[in-house]
XYZ file of N, CA and C in Angstrom:
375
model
N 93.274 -161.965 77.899
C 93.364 -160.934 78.904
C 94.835 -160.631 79.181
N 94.745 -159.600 79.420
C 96.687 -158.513 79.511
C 96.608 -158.844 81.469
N 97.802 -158.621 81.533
C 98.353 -158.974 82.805
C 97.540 -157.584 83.530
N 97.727 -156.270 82.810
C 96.959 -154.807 83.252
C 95.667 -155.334 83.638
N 95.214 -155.599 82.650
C 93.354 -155.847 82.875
C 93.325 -156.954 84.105
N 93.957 -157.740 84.558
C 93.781 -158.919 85.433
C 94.154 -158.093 86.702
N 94.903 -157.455 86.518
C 95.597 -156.184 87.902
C 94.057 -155.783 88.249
N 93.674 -155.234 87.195
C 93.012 -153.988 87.384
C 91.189 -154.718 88.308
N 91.016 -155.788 87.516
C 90.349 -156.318 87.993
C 90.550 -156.992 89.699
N 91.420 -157.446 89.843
C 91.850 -157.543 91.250
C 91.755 -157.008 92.447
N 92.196 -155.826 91.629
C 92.384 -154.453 92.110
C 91.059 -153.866 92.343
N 90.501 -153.194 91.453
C 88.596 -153.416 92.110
C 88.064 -154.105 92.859
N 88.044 -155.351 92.422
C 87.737 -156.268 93.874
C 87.728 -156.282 95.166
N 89.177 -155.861 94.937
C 90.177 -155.619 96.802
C 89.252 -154.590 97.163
N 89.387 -153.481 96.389
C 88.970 -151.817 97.112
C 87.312 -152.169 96.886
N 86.503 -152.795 96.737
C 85.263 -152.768 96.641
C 84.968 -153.579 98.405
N 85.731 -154.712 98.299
C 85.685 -155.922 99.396
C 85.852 -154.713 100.471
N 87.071 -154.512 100.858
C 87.564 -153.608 101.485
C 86.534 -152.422 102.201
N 86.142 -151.499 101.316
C 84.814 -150.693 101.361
C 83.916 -151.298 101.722
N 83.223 -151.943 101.710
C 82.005 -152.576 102.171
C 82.119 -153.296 103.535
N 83.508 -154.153 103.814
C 83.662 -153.774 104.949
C 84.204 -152.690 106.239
N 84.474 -151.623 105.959
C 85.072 -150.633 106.383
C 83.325 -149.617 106.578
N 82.668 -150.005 105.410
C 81.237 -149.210 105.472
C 80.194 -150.421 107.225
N 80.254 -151.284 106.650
C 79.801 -152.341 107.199
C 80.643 -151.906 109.329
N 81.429 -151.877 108.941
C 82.510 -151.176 110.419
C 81.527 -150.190 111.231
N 81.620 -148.925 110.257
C 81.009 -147.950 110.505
C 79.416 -147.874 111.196
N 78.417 -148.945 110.023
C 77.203 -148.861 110.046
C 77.166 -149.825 111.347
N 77.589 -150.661 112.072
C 77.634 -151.443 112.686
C 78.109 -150.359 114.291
N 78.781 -149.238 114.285
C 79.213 -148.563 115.646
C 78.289 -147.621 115.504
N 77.120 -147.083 114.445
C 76.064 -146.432 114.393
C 74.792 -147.047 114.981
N 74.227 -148.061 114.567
C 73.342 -149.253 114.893
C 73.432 -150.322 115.786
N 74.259 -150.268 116.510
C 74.655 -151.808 117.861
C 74.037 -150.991 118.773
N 73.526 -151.814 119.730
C 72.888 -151.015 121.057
C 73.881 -150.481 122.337
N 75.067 -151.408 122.707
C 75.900 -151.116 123.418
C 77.147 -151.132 123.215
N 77.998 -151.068 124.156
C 79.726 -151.184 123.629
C 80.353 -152.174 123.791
N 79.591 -153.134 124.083
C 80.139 -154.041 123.592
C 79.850 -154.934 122.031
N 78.914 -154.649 121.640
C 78.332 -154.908 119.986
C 78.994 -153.717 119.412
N 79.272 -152.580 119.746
C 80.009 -151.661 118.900
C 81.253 -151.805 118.739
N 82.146 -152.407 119.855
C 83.508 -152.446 119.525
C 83.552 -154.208 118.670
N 83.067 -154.835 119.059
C 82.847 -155.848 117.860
C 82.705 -155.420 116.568
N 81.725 -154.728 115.941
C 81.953 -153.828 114.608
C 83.013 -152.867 114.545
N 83.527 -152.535 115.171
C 84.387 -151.927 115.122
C 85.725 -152.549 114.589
N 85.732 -153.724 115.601
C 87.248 -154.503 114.902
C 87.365 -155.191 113.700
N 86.573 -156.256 114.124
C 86.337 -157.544 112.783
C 85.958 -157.040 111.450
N 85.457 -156.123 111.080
C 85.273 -155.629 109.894
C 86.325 -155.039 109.244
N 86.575 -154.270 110.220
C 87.580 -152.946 109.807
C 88.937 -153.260 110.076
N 89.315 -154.540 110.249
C 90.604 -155.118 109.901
C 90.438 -155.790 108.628
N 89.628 -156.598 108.181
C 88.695 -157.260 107.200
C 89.537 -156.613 105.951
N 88.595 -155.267 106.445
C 88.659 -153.862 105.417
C 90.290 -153.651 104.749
N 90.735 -153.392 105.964
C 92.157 -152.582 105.917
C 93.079 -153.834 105.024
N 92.741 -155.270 105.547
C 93.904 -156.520 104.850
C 93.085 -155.921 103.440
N 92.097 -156.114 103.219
C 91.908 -155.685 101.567
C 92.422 -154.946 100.798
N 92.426 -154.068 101.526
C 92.867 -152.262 100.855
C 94.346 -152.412 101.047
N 95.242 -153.043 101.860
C 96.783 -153.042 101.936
C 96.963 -154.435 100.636
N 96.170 -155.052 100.765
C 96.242 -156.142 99.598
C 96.589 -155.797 98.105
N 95.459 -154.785 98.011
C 95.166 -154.333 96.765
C 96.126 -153.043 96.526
N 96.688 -152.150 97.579
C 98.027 -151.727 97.262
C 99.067 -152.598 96.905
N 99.445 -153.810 97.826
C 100.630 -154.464 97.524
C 100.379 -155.319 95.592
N 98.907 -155.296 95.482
C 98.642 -155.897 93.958
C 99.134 -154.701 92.552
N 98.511 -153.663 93.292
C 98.828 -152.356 92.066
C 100.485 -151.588 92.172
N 100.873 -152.383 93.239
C 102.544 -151.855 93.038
C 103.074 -152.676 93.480
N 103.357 -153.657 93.012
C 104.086 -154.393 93.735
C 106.154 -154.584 93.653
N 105.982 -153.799 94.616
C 107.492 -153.860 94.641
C 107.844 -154.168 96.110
N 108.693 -154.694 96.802
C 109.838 -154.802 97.757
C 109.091 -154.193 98.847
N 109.361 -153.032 98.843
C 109.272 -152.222 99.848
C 107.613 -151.579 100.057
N 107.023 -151.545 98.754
C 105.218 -151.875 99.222
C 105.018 -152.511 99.779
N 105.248 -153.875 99.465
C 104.887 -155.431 100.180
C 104.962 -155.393 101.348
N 106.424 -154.731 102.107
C 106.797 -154.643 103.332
C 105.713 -154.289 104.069
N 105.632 -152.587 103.508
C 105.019 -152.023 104.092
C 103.568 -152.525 104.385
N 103.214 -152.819 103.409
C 101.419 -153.300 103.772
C 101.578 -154.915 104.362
N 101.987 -155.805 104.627
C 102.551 -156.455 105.472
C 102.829 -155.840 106.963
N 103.584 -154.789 107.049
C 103.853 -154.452 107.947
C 102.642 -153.713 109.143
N 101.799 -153.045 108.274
C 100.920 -152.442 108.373
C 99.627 -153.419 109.187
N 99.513 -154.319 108.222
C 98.061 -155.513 108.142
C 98.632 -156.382 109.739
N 99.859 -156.271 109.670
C 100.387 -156.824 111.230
C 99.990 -156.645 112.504
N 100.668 -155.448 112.743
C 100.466 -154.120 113.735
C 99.224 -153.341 114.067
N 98.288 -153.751 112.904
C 97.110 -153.576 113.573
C 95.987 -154.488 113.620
N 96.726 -155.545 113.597
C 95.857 -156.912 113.381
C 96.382 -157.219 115.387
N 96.894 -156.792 115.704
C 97.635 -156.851 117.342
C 97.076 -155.616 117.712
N 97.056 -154.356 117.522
C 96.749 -153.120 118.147
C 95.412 -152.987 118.411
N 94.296 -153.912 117.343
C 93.147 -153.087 117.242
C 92.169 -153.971 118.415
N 92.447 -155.513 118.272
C 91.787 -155.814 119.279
C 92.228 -156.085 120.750
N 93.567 -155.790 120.753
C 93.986 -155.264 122.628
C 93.403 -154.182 123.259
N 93.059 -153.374 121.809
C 92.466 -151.505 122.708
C 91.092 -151.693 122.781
N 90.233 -152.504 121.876
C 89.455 -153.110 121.687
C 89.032 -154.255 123.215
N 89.872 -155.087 123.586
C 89.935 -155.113 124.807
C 89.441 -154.736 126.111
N 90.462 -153.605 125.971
C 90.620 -152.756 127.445
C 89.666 -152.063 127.576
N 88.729 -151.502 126.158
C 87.657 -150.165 126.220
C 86.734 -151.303 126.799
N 86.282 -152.733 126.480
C 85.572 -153.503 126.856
C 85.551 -153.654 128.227
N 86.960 -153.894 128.614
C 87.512 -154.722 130.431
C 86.550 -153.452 130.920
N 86.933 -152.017 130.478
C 86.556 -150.472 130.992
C 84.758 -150.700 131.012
N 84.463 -150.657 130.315
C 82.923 -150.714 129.952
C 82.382 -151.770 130.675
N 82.622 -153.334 130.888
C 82.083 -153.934 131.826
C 82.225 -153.774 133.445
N 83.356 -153.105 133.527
C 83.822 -152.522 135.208
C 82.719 -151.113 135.685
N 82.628 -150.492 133.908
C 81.896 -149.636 134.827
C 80.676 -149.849 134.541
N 79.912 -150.977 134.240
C 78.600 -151.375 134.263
C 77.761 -150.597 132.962
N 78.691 -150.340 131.829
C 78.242 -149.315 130.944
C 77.919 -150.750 129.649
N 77.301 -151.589 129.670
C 76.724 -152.445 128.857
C 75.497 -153.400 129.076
N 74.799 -153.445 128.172
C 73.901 -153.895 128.926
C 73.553 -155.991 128.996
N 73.831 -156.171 130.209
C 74.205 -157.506 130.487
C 72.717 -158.543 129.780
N 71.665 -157.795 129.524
C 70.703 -158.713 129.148
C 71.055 -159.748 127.363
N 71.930 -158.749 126.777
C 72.043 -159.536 125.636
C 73.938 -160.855 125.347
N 73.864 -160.506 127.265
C 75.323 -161.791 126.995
C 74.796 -162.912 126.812
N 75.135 -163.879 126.511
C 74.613 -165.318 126.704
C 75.865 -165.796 128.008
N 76.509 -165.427 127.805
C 77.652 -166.153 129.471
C 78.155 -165.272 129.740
N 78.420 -165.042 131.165
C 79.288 -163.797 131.995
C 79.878 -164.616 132.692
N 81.198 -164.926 132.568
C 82.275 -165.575 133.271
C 82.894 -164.477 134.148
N 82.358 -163.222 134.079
C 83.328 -162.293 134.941
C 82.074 -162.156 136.046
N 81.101 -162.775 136.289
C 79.940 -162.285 137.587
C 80.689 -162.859 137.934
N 80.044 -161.989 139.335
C 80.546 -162.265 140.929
C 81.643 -162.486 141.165
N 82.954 -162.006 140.579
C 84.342 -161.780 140.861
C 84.651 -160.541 141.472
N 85.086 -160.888 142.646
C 84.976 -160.071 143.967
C 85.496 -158.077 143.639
N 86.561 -158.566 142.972
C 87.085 -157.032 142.667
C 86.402 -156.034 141.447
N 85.050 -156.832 140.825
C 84.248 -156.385 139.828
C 83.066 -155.352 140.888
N 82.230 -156.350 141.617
C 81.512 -155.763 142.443
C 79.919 -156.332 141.649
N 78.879 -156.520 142.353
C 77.364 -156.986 141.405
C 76.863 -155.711 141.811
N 77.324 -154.756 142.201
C 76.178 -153.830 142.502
C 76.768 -152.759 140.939
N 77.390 -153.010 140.054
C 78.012 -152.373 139.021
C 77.220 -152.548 137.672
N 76.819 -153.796 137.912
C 76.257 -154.176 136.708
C 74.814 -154.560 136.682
N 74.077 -153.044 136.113
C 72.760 -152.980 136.624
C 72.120 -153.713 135.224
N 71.070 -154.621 135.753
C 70.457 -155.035 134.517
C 70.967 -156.933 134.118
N 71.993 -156.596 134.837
C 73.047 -158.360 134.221
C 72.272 -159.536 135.452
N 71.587 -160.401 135.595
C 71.216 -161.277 136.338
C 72.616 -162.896 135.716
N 73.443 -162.615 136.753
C 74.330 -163.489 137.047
C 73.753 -165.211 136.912
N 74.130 -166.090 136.250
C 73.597 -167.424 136.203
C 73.953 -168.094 137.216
């Protein structure tokens, strides 16, 4: 086997891995019942996805300043995606827009500045 063909194979791999989770992302913010199972598919996959696909760039060119970049890239949103990811959550449980029957623990009931009359459906343990 040529160093090309071992690329190339790699290289498929990555962008196949990649795709399937990035599809898997998608099918997962189509099919979850609330927002909080949606922004879960939302992140974990589709960072998954993205290290693949910056992988498999830094494999099919690898020079200096690719590397950087998809490095740089796989970083910045390995930090960005689940802080916003986060906050849409902190947002969504404040405004009672999830539905509390499928948590297994709510460490945020009955914390005074939340309010129980917000979270219709959540029976506090």
């Amino acid at each position: 086997m040529t160093g090309e063909l071992v690329r190339d194979i790699v290289t498929g791999a990555l962008v196949l891995v990649g795709a399937i989770m990035c599809f898997a992302a998608g099918v997962g913010l189509l099919r979850f019942p609330d927002v909080l199972s949606r922004l879960h598919a939302a992140t974990k996959p589709q960072i998954l996805g993205l290290i693949a696909i910056m992988a498999d760039v830094a494999v099919s060119s690898p020079t200096v300043g690719t590397i950087t970049i998809a490095i740089a890239i796989i970083v910045f949103q390995s930090l960005t995606a689940p802080i916003s990811a986060h906050m849409v959550a902190r947002a969504a449980y404040r405004s009672g827009n999830f539905d509390g029957a499928v948590l297994v623990r709510d460490e945020l009931a009955g914390r005074e500045e939340l309010g129980e009359e917000r979270h219709p459906g959540h029976t506090p343990e």
